[in-house]
Amino acid sequence: MWPFSKSYPQFTLSQLRDEYDYIVVGGGTAGAVLANRLSAQGKYTVLLVERGPIANSWASRVPLLSSDFASDGLRTRKSLSTYQDNLGRPVELCTGSALGGTSRINQMIYSRGLPAEYDAWRDAGNPGWGWEDMKPYFLKSEHALYSDDNHSNRGEWRNRASEALAFPAFQQIVEASKEVRLPQISDINSPLFPAIGCASLHFTRDQRQHRSSTFSAFLPYELVVQRSSHLHIVTNTEVMKLNVQVWSGKRFSVHGVDLKSRSSPEQRSITAWKEVILCAGPLSSPYLLLLSGVGPADHLKEIGIPVIKDLPAVGSNLQDHFGVSVAYEVPVSHSLVCLQKRPWIFLIELLKYLVFGTGMLLAPIVQIVVFASSLLLDDRGMPRPAESDIKQETMPDIEIMPIAADSAENPDASRGTFSFLNILLHPRSKGTVRLSSANPSDPPLIDPRYLSNPADFSPLRASLKLSLRLRDCMVQQGYPLVDFDSGVPTGEDDASLDHFIRQRSRTTYHYSSTCRMGPDSATEDGGVVNEELLVHGFDNLRIADSSIFPWVLGTHLQAPTVAVAEKCADMILSKSSATWLEESYETSSSDSLVTLSSDVRLLPSVEYRWEKE
């Protein structure tokens, strides 16, 4: 905790009520937003269940010190993928595991994505998910610390434009991008974003230059204390399964959840009066559905779990932004490695951060990005000169992130390093999340199936060539960029580039689409949730995290995930205000109907209890 601060309000399992109106499973990037919105009116009781801790230390708010995907800290949850045939090794995967989830440990990049991508979601059979439908939800949560017609300053979640470039190489890349005729973009969130260019980034940092996570923005101490009568938070607690009731062959509901403490032997079953919302993330939300008997029937039978609802798409269609790192040696002072190699520099930077809110502790490991549609690059990776080729409907499919360190999965920290992380924004390859056993304590089997679709190689080759052209320009400008063994491709022919892609590849932690939104289908290419984010066949079970994306967006995912949570909260509250006017329920003990007036509600159980709103 912060020095001299009060203990964050939370509950133990034994202190929880027996039932709540809403149970939110997962207090991460999306769950923190939902818990805030559902509890805002004070009309409903809300339980937020988080597997990880609060972990609210001073360092957790310092941008650089909290950017710890690579660490084994309190706020991370690591797992190893299955063996990847196309890479010759498994890949280490990582997600946030604390209140605020991955927004507590990521690089804080705030980017929405292009309007055309959301319009494509809508056109794929998901009404209400086009850009004009989604834009209000981006604006609702956003509090931009600058004046701009494209942004809002009315929300809780702070973001700001990048400061002055922290490392000499960044400025050299800007100049190199101009040399290769890339347009310069000041706002990566502009709806008029072109198909190719060099853009400065926006970051979720607040006015004090602290990390602005969804934990600090949507669940601050004062708010949770104020709502303590109806918003309860329990951490270090796992959801073992959902308690599902079958009303008929095609209609299901969730009574509640089974919980288990990670710090004691205690277990509880908690009832949900209205809804359960899964926000456990794209690796854990499908895992909970599978443990509860909702998923591909063949897989559930193989594991020995009774099939409640055969839903083939659960845990399928896993996508990630696949990355390939090209690295170079630079002077130590030009790399973030200087903080490790020269401790006195770290002390100076710490002082700059504490006094002025500037310096390397703002996590300027990346401040600009280069993006392009591979269709607009020639055989050498150079942008084609014809302006007519740059069309509004052509979307970027590659992103190059200049990083002030080696960005490989196993980075070289023995020297000053600088790298280009080449990212595939629209992968064709799709993986799976499956159960390893029926025991909820056993980890899932995660198979991203990287590069399983050969079409993914072509844009990655184009991206590598463009990054090499940027390198050439930097060297010609006199920047001291030196190749080192294994850091760069041995040639630019397809075979050499493909070998390099396999050797220097990594995850970028942008997992999605394992509970994708779309029509119900008897195949794994179908949907898991409908446009209301209700799991097909259920009337009170929703999912609201990046697992519902029909396919991975070509952008960084935290802002779209928050927008999904905002939209989900609106849909839930709209339903709640309309549903309870008058409704009929069929008891499980007779065929008679019980009609309830607007001032009572019915617990979906054999034992009925009535309670005033």
XYZ file of C-alpha atoms in Angstrom:
613
model
C 0.000 0.000 0.000
C 0.936 3.662 -0.275
C 2.784 5.052 2.749
C 0.336 6.290 5.402
C -2.664 5.238 3.285
C -5.673 3.365 4.584
C -6.290 -0.275 3.803
C -8.253 -0.767 0.586
C -11.831 -1.919 1.397
C -12.437 -5.528 0.488
C -14.214 -8.575 1.847
C -13.210 -12.105 2.760
C -15.284 -15.025 1.536
C -16.903 -15.450 4.962
C -18.002 -11.796 4.958
C -19.855 -11.982 1.652
C -23.622 -12.074 1.396
C -25.363 -15.188 0.163
C -26.667 -13.390 -2.919
C -26.111 -10.301 -5.037
C -27.959 -8.772 -7.942
C -24.884 -8.933 -10.181
C -21.715 -10.993 -9.940
C -18.792 -9.783 -12.040
C -16.165 -12.493 -12.511
C -12.769 -10.896 -13.021
C -11.751 -7.460 -11.773
C -9.414 -6.710 -14.661
C -9.459 -4.138 -17.455
C -13.175 -4.661 -18.163
C -14.416 -5.934 -14.794
C -13.372 -2.826 -12.888
C -15.413 -0.691 -15.305
C -18.496 -2.902 -15.023
C -18.372 -2.966 -11.223
C -18.277 0.836 -11.221
C -21.164 1.286 -13.640
C -23.478 -1.385 -12.197
C -23.083 -0.019 -8.669
C -23.335 3.669 -9.608
C -27.062 4.120 -8.962
C -27.027 2.377 -5.584
C -30.063 0.311 -6.619
C -28.272 -2.991 -7.098
C -25.880 -5.110 -5.089
C -22.698 -6.014 -6.970
C -19.999 -8.560 -6.172
C -16.655 -8.263 -7.966
C -14.486 -11.386 -7.802
C -10.788 -11.081 -8.665
C -8.289 -13.943 -8.770
C -5.284 -11.716 -8.081
C -4.485 -9.280 -5.277
C -4.998 -5.534 -4.974
C -1.215 -4.937 -5.136
C -1.569 -1.195 -4.645
C 2.044 -0.275 -3.892
C 3.758 2.979 -4.823
C 5.747 1.192 -7.537
C 2.513 -0.104 -9.087
C 1.681 3.465 -10.126
C 5.080 4.417 -11.503
C 4.736 3.770 -15.264
C 8.086 2.101 -15.914
C 8.281 0.142 -12.661
C 4.792 -1.281 -13.185
C 5.272 -2.300 -16.829
C 6.154 -5.819 -15.864
C 4.933 -8.381 -18.397
C 8.444 -9.840 -18.192
C 8.523 -10.110 -14.403
C 7.106 -12.638 -11.966
C 5.512 -9.912 -9.870
C 2.281 -9.908 -7.904
C 0.284 -8.443 -10.779
C 1.139 -11.005 -13.472
C -0.120 -14.473 -14.310
C 2.131 -16.486 -16.570
C 1.477 -19.663 -18.474
C 3.243 -21.647 -21.139
C 1.554 -22.401 -24.429
C 1.537 -25.866 -25.888
C 4.450 -26.678 -28.193
C 4.215 -24.502 -31.305
C 5.070 -26.636 -34.332
C 5.815 -23.642 -36.544
C 8.198 -22.074 -34.015
C 9.875 -25.188 -32.631
C 9.129 -24.236 -29.011
C 6.351 -23.227 -26.623
C 5.714 -19.521 -26.004
C 5.414 -17.824 -22.630
C 2.038 -16.103 -22.290
C 1.166 -13.476 -19.702
C -1.873 -11.578 -18.473
C -2.504 -9.159 -15.626
C -3.655 -10.711 -12.365
C -4.789 -7.974 -9.980
C -7.556 -5.426 -9.704
C -7.294 -3.584 -13.011
C -5.840 -6.633 -14.764
C -3.579 -6.053 -17.729
C -4.128 -2.281 -17.517
C -1.873 -2.491 -14.426
C 1.138 -3.893 -16.303
C 0.901 -2.929 -19.987
C 2.602 -0.126 -21.921
C -0.454 2.122 -21.325
C -1.075 2.778 -25.033
C -4.490 4.314 -25.666
C -5.687 3.555 -29.193
C -9.204 2.864 -30.422
C -8.723 1.311 -33.836
C -10.221 2.318 -37.154
C -13.967 2.946 -37.693
C -13.982 0.449 -40.581
C -13.089 -2.399 -38.223
C -16.144 -1.822 -36.035
C -18.327 -1.407 -39.095
C -17.054 -4.809 -40.197
C -18.165 -6.252 -36.834
C -21.632 -4.829 -37.443
C -21.772 -6.101 -41.003
C -20.786 -9.607 -39.855
C -24.153 -9.958 -38.113
C -23.661 -7.937 -34.927
C -26.086 -4.991 -35.050
C -25.253 -2.127 -32.718
C -21.482 -2.613 -32.936
C -20.547 -0.233 -35.767
C -18.257 2.750 -35.227
C -21.070 5.238 -34.633
C -22.474 2.835 -32.017
C -19.125 2.385 -30.281
C -17.724 5.915 -30.382
C -19.917 7.191 -27.490
C -18.529 4.452 -25.239
C -14.945 5.457 -25.943
C -15.848 9.042 -25.105
C -17.811 8.066 -21.983
C -14.809 6.650 -20.127
C -12.115 8.940 -21.544
C -10.599 11.948 -19.810
C -8.037 13.357 -22.225
C -5.578 15.768 -20.628
C -5.522 17.953 -23.752
C -8.049 19.813 -25.855
C -9.220 17.960 -28.938
C -12.584 17.600 -30.687
C -11.890 13.901 -31.205
C -11.550 13.215 -27.481
C -13.515 13.666 -24.256
C -12.510 15.101 -20.891
C -15.624 13.982 -19.005
C -14.705 10.406 -18.118
C -12.630 8.883 -15.333
C -9.851 7.275 -17.372
C -7.012 9.699 -18.017
C -4.814 9.671 -21.097
C -2.315 12.102 -22.515
C -0.195 12.640 -25.595
C 3.423 11.523 -25.634
C 5.997 13.928 -24.245
C 9.256 14.921 -25.930
C 11.018 11.905 -27.415
C 13.203 10.364 -24.701
C 15.886 8.621 -26.784
C 17.907 9.888 -29.763
C 16.876 6.912 -31.885
C 13.223 7.921 -31.754
C 13.907 11.253 -33.401
C 16.096 9.519 -35.963
C 13.217 7.172 -36.802
C 10.885 10.131 -37.337
C 13.405 11.581 -39.770
C 13.878 8.178 -41.433
C 10.106 7.775 -41.836
C 9.999 11.120 -43.625
C 12.861 9.972 -45.833
C 10.846 6.938 -46.975
C 7.769 9.153 -47.556
C 5.604 8.076 -44.624
C 2.888 10.574 -43.630
C 3.310 12.019 -40.109
C 0.267 11.505 -37.840
C -0.213 13.467 -34.629
C -3.243 11.533 -33.286
C -3.305 7.765 -33.601
C -6.998 7.883 -32.607
C -8.145 10.047 -35.483
C -11.039 8.453 -37.403
C -9.294 9.720 -40.568
C -6.245 7.607 -39.780
C -4.593 6.644 -43.113
C -3.391 3.223 -44.205
C 0.287 4.079 -43.789
C 2.283 6.522 -41.672
C 4.302 7.317 -38.569
C 2.257 8.254 -35.482
C 2.923 9.527 -31.990
C 1.137 7.641 -29.233
C -1.254 8.480 -26.408
C -0.782 6.909 -22.980
C -3.057 6.250 -20.007
C -1.240 8.383 -17.461
C -2.958 10.879 -15.173
C -2.145 14.492 -14.338
C 0.436 13.364 -11.762
C 2.104 11.127 -14.370
C 0.938 7.997 -12.540
C -0.310 4.976 -14.453
C -4.039 5.386 -15.002
C -5.306 1.810 -14.850
C -8.964 0.842 -14.742
C -8.354 0.034 -11.067
C -7.244 3.558 -10.178
C -9.739 5.205 -12.550
C -12.901 3.228 -11.837
C -12.346 1.697 -8.380
C -10.508 4.339 -6.349
C -10.494 3.997 -2.586
C -13.003 6.785 -1.944
C -15.563 5.393 -4.390
C -15.381 1.858 -3.007
C -15.795 3.147 0.555
C -18.774 5.265 -0.482
C -20.477 2.275 -2.137
C -19.475 -0.320 0.469
C -23.105 -1.083 1.307
C -23.817 -2.435 -2.167
C -20.430 -2.967 -3.910
C -18.351 -5.779 -2.443
C -14.907 -6.739 -3.746
C -13.174 -10.006 -2.963
C -9.614 -10.648 -4.175
C -7.299 -13.670 -4.207
C -10.383 -15.732 -4.974
C -10.988 -18.162 -7.835
C -14.278 -19.002 -9.491
C -14.368 -22.781 -9.719
C -17.449 -23.004 -11.930
C -20.781 -21.460 -12.804
C -23.930 -23.047 -11.382
C -26.136 -23.581 -14.415
C -29.816 -24.552 -14.453
C -31.471 -26.086 -17.496
C -35.011 -24.722 -17.904
C -35.685 -26.562 -21.136
C -33.639 -28.186 -23.855
C -32.599 -24.794 -25.242
C -32.963 -22.348 -22.335
C -30.443 -21.974 -19.542
C -29.724 -19.643 -16.650
C -26.928 -19.213 -14.135
C -27.821 -19.342 -10.430
C -24.450 -18.098 -9.278
C -20.845 -19.139 -8.830
C -18.712 -21.442 -6.698
C -15.797 -19.567 -5.134
C -12.567 -20.748 -3.538
C -10.096 -18.623 -1.634
C -6.483 -18.760 -2.792
C -5.243 -17.833 0.687
C -7.330 -20.217 2.812
C -9.295 -23.492 2.447
C -12.595 -21.587 2.467
C -15.183 -22.113 -0.291
C -18.582 -20.516 -0.894
C -21.449 -20.666 -3.352
C -22.914 -17.233 -4.073
C -26.236 -16.622 -5.830
C -26.859 -14.023 -8.526
C -30.358 -12.502 -8.485
C -30.057 -10.997 -11.932
C -26.917 -11.748 -13.956
C -23.391 -13.122 -13.962
C -20.912 -11.292 -16.204
C -17.620 -12.953 -17.145
C -14.734 -10.503 -17.435
C -11.990 -13.024 -16.738
C -10.188 -12.340 -20.008
C -9.738 -14.221 -23.284
C -7.798 -17.073 -21.673
C -9.951 -17.550 -18.553
C -13.514 -16.684 -19.635
C -13.703 -19.663 -22.044
C -11.973 -21.814 -19.423
C -14.776 -21.107 -16.921
C -17.444 -21.888 -19.503
C -15.784 -25.203 -20.285
C -15.475 -26.129 -16.603
C -19.194 -25.384 -16.279
C -20.207 -27.696 -19.141
C -20.620 -25.036 -21.832
C -18.494 -25.628 -24.921
C -17.646 -28.193 -27.596
C -19.457 -31.382 -26.619
C -16.704 -33.712 -27.876
C -14.051 -31.967 -25.784
C -16.215 -31.880 -22.651
C -16.998 -35.590 -22.966
C -13.317 -36.369 -23.457
C -12.474 -34.528 -20.222
C -15.408 -36.078 -18.336
C -17.523 -32.960 -17.800
C -21.307 -33.277 -18.306
C -22.415 -31.307 -21.365
C -24.861 -28.573 -20.382
C -24.767 -26.618 -23.641
C -22.969 -27.715 -26.800
C -21.350 -24.495 -28.003
C -18.477 -25.378 -30.365
C -16.936 -21.885 -30.578
C -16.101 -21.669 -26.855
C -12.317 -21.540 -26.575
C -11.799 -21.512 -30.351
C -10.693 -18.643 -32.633
C -7.909 -17.497 -30.271
C -5.949 -14.694 -31.925
C -2.941 -12.638 -30.893
C -0.828 -9.945 -32.501
C 2.230 -11.990 -33.424
C 5.501 -10.058 -33.067
C 9.008 -10.369 -34.538
C 11.917 -8.399 -33.076
C 14.806 -6.943 -35.110
C 17.471 -5.683 -32.692
C 20.630 -3.582 -32.906
C 23.401 -2.475 -30.630
C 23.422 1.211 -29.682
C 25.298 3.278 -27.088
C 24.173 2.251 -23.592
C 22.938 5.777 -22.880
C 20.571 5.467 -25.891
C 18.854 2.401 -24.450
C 16.674 1.683 -21.444
C 19.384 -0.802 -20.446
C 21.282 2.200 -19.013
C 19.031 2.086 -15.936
C 20.351 -1.389 -15.162
C 23.947 -0.921 -16.246
C 24.415 2.491 -14.611
C 22.571 2.702 -11.264
C 23.381 6.389 -10.808
C 21.319 7.143 -13.925
C 18.357 5.382 -12.323
C 18.691 7.586 -9.226
C 18.794 10.722 -11.378
C 15.740 9.576 -13.351
C 13.888 8.733 -10.139
C 14.511 12.250 -8.860
C 13.325 13.753 -12.172
C 10.122 11.725 -11.947
C 9.413 12.602 -8.307
C 10.097 16.315 -8.661
C 9.098 17.156 -12.228
C 7.074 14.157 -13.473
C 9.502 13.664 -16.366
C 12.204 11.254 -17.479
C 12.624 7.577 -18.174
C 10.308 6.428 -15.388
C 7.410 7.567 -17.568
C 8.145 4.318 -19.462
C 9.172 5.871 -22.792
C 10.227 2.433 -24.002
C 7.982 3.152 -27.000
C 6.645 6.593 -28.025
C 5.979 6.341 -31.762
C 4.809 3.647 -34.150
C 5.091 3.042 -37.866
C 2.120 1.352 -39.489
C 1.292 0.281 -43.015
C -0.818 -1.851 -45.243
C 1.569 -4.395 -46.729
C -0.320 -3.931 -50.012
C 1.143 -0.431 -50.212
C 4.787 -1.572 -49.949
C 6.973 -2.618 -52.861
C 9.294 -5.632 -52.976
C 11.948 -3.772 -50.971
C 9.495 -2.700 -48.281
C 9.348 0.882 -49.519
C 6.011 2.745 -49.717
C 4.692 2.893 -53.261
C 4.784 6.458 -54.585
C 1.348 6.472 -56.237
C -1.053 8.448 -54.046
C -3.945 6.703 -55.765
C -2.921 3.478 -54.052
C -3.696 4.910 -50.615
C -7.395 4.369 -50.194
C -9.545 5.027 -47.138
C -10.776 1.441 -47.077
C -7.250 0.006 -47.090
C -6.435 -0.834 -43.475
C -2.977 -1.247 -41.942
C -2.045 -4.883 -41.357
C 1.440 -4.332 -39.895
C 2.808 -2.150 -37.119
C 6.450 -1.449 -36.290
C 7.127 -0.393 -32.722
C 10.571 1.188 -32.192
C 11.578 0.062 -28.693
C 14.465 1.358 -26.598
C 15.550 -2.187 -25.679
C 15.738 -5.653 -27.198
C 12.095 -6.695 -27.640
C 12.716 -10.414 -28.205
C 11.110 -13.044 -25.975
C 14.531 -13.611 -24.372
C 16.156 -10.168 -24.656
C 19.875 -9.459 -24.697
C 20.505 -7.221 -21.657
C 24.312 -7.406 -21.821
C 24.658 -4.322 -24.042
C 22.831 -1.200 -25.140
C 20.099 -2.379 -27.487
C 17.374 -0.898 -29.641
C 14.802 -2.825 -31.663
C 11.943 -2.741 -34.114
C 9.088 -4.980 -32.992
C 7.245 -5.974 -36.184
C 3.628 -6.805 -35.373
C 1.047 -8.641 -37.461
C -2.195 -6.742 -36.863
C -4.602 -9.049 -38.709
C -3.398 -12.639 -38.299
C -5.161 -15.417 -40.143
C -3.946 -18.081 -37.699
C -6.353 -19.116 -34.945
C -5.709 -21.120 -31.803
C -7.631 -22.697 -28.939
C -8.092 -22.711 -25.174
C -8.957 -26.153 -23.833
C -9.160 -27.979 -20.513
C -6.297 -30.168 -19.373
C -8.593 -31.936 -16.881
C -11.878 -31.490 -15.026
C -9.990 -30.101 -12.024
C -10.433 -26.296 -11.858
C -7.001 -25.986 -10.241
C -5.252 -27.408 -13.292
C -4.095 -24.877 -15.896
C -5.741 -24.707 -19.318
C -4.119 -25.944 -22.504
C -3.459 -22.830 -24.582
C -2.482 -23.375 -28.209
C -2.183 -20.084 -30.159
C -1.158 -22.034 -33.292
C 1.086 -19.179 -34.379
C 1.829 -19.130 -38.132
C -0.472 -22.090 -38.745
C -1.949 -20.130 -41.646
C 0.816 -19.554 -44.247
C -0.824 -16.247 -45.273
C 0.636 -14.672 -42.108
C 4.184 -14.795 -43.477
C 3.673 -12.336 -46.345
C 2.818 -9.189 -44.327
C 5.523 -10.040 -41.781
C 8.131 -10.206 -44.564
C 6.972 -6.801 -45.807
C 7.198 -5.393 -42.278
C 10.734 -6.709 -41.792
C 11.814 -5.142 -45.075
C 10.316 -1.779 -44.108
C 12.093 -1.892 -40.741
C 15.372 -2.638 -42.560
C 14.807 0.372 -44.828
C 14.289 2.548 -41.756
C 17.526 1.123 -40.346
C 19.331 2.008 -43.602
C 18.118 5.613 -43.407
C 19.184 5.943 -39.772
C 22.680 4.671 -40.574
C 22.934 7.022 -43.556
C 22.006 9.891 -41.248
C 24.959 8.942 -39.058
C 23.139 7.251 -36.206
C 25.349 4.580 -34.487
C 23.186 1.533 -35.133
C 25.181 -1.725 -35.265
C 23.947 -5.192 -36.245
C 24.663 -8.060 -33.854
C 24.443 -11.818 -34.267
C 20.882 -13.206 -34.298
C 19.380 -9.709 -34.060
C 18.806 -9.203 -37.790
C 17.870 -11.433 -40.756
C 20.755 -12.968 -42.709
C 19.100 -11.997 -46.013
C 15.926 -10.575 -47.528
C 14.836 -13.615 -49.537
C 11.691 -15.390 -48.330
C 13.559 -18.350 -46.826
C 15.875 -16.147 -44.738
C 13.050 -13.921 -43.553
C 10.809 -16.868 -42.666
C 13.604 -18.486 -40.658
C 14.143 -15.211 -38.795
C 10.400 -14.852 -38.148
C 10.346 -18.239 -36.437
C 13.479 -17.569 -34.385
C 12.779 -14.018 -33.134
C 9.013 -14.231 -32.597
C 6.961 -13.554 -29.508
C 3.493 -12.789 -28.175
C 2.398 -9.175 -27.760
C -0.194 -10.152 -25.116
C -3.148 -9.089 -27.282
C -5.287 -12.205 -26.892
C -8.875 -12.146 -28.154
C -11.892 -13.835 -29.752
C -12.158 -17.058 -27.703
C -15.823 -16.254 -26.902
C -16.456 -14.341 -30.085
C -19.625 -12.410 -30.809
C -21.681 -13.802 -33.659
C -24.629 -15.985 -34.598
C -25.036 -19.339 -32.880
C -23.635 -22.116 -35.024
C -22.898 -25.810 -34.892
C -19.264 -25.122 -35.857
C -16.294 -23.573 -34.086
C -16.461 -20.649 -36.525
C -19.761 -19.546 -35.008
C -20.391 -17.242 -32.078
C -20.468 -17.692 -28.307
C -22.371 -14.494 -27.464
C -24.991 -12.504 -29.332
C -25.009 -8.753 -29.928
C -26.286 -8.245 -26.354
C -23.189 -10.171 -25.136
C -25.469 -12.908 -23.773
C -24.080 -16.414 -24.117
C -26.221 -18.237 -26.651
C -29.046 -20.067 -24.878
C -28.694 -18.080 -21.626
C -30.806 -15.173 -20.438
C -28.562 -13.985 -17.579
C -24.959 -14.873 -18.490
C -22.873 -12.319 -20.377
C -19.241 -11.914 -21.317
C -17.542 -8.520 -21.522
C -13.838 -8.647 -22.304
C -11.661 -8.976 -25.411
C -12.720 -12.605 -25.802
C -15.951 -11.363 -27.456
C -14.177 -9.589 -30.321
C -15.300 -11.304 -33.545
C -11.635 -11.078 -34.561
C -8.668 -9.257 -33.146
C -8.682 -5.534 -33.880
C -5.667 -3.997 -35.590
C -4.851 -1.843 -32.572
C -3.831 -2.057 -28.924
C -6.699 -3.641 -27.048
C -7.184 -1.918 -23.699
C -9.307 1.009 -24.964
C -11.631 -1.238 -27.045
C -11.972 -3.580 -24.044
C -13.070 -0.694 -21.830
C -15.548 0.418 -24.502
C -17.006 -3.123 -24.571
C -17.448 -2.990 -20.796
C -19.160 0.408 -21.022
C -21.568 -0.847 -23.677
C -22.266 -4.041 -21.723
C -23.099 -2.047 -18.584
C -25.551 0.103 -20.550
C -27.266 -2.975 -21.988
C -27.548 -4.602 -18.553
C -28.949 -1.510 -16.856
C -31.377 -0.869 -19.721
C -32.672 -4.411 -19.424
C -32.888 -4.213 -15.648
C -34.973 -1.052 -15.688
C -37.433 -2.595 -18.154
C -37.525 -6.285 -17.256
C -38.905 -6.192 -13.769
C -42.138 -4.328 -14.502
C -44.041 -7.555 -14.822
C -42.740 -11.001 -15.581
C -43.889 -14.598 -15.283
C -41.768 -17.382 -13.882
C -42.319 -21.083 -13.988
C -41.491 -22.906 -10.776
C -39.468 -26.088 -10.910
C -42.001 -27.880 -8.704
C -45.186 -27.297 -10.721
C -46.497 -26.182 -14.089
C -48.190 -23.100 -12.683
C -47.040 -19.569 -13.412
C -46.384 -16.972 -10.737
C -46.863 -13.362 -11.887
C -44.834 -10.751 -10.039
C -45.495 -7.033 -9.881
C -42.793 -4.419 -10.304
C -41.845 -4.137 -6.627
C -40.707 -7.718 -6.098
C -38.170 -10.002 -7.675
C -37.778 -13.747 -7.773
C -34.654 -15.655 -6.938
C -34.272 -18.356 -9.613
C -34.373 -21.291 -7.196
C -36.848 -23.893 -5.938
C -36.947 -22.075 -2.585
C -38.555 -18.706 -3.336
C -38.018 -15.525 -1.365
C -39.493 -12.109 -2.083
C -37.721 -8.843 -1.376
C -38.603 -5.214 -1.956
C -36.543 -3.266 -4.487
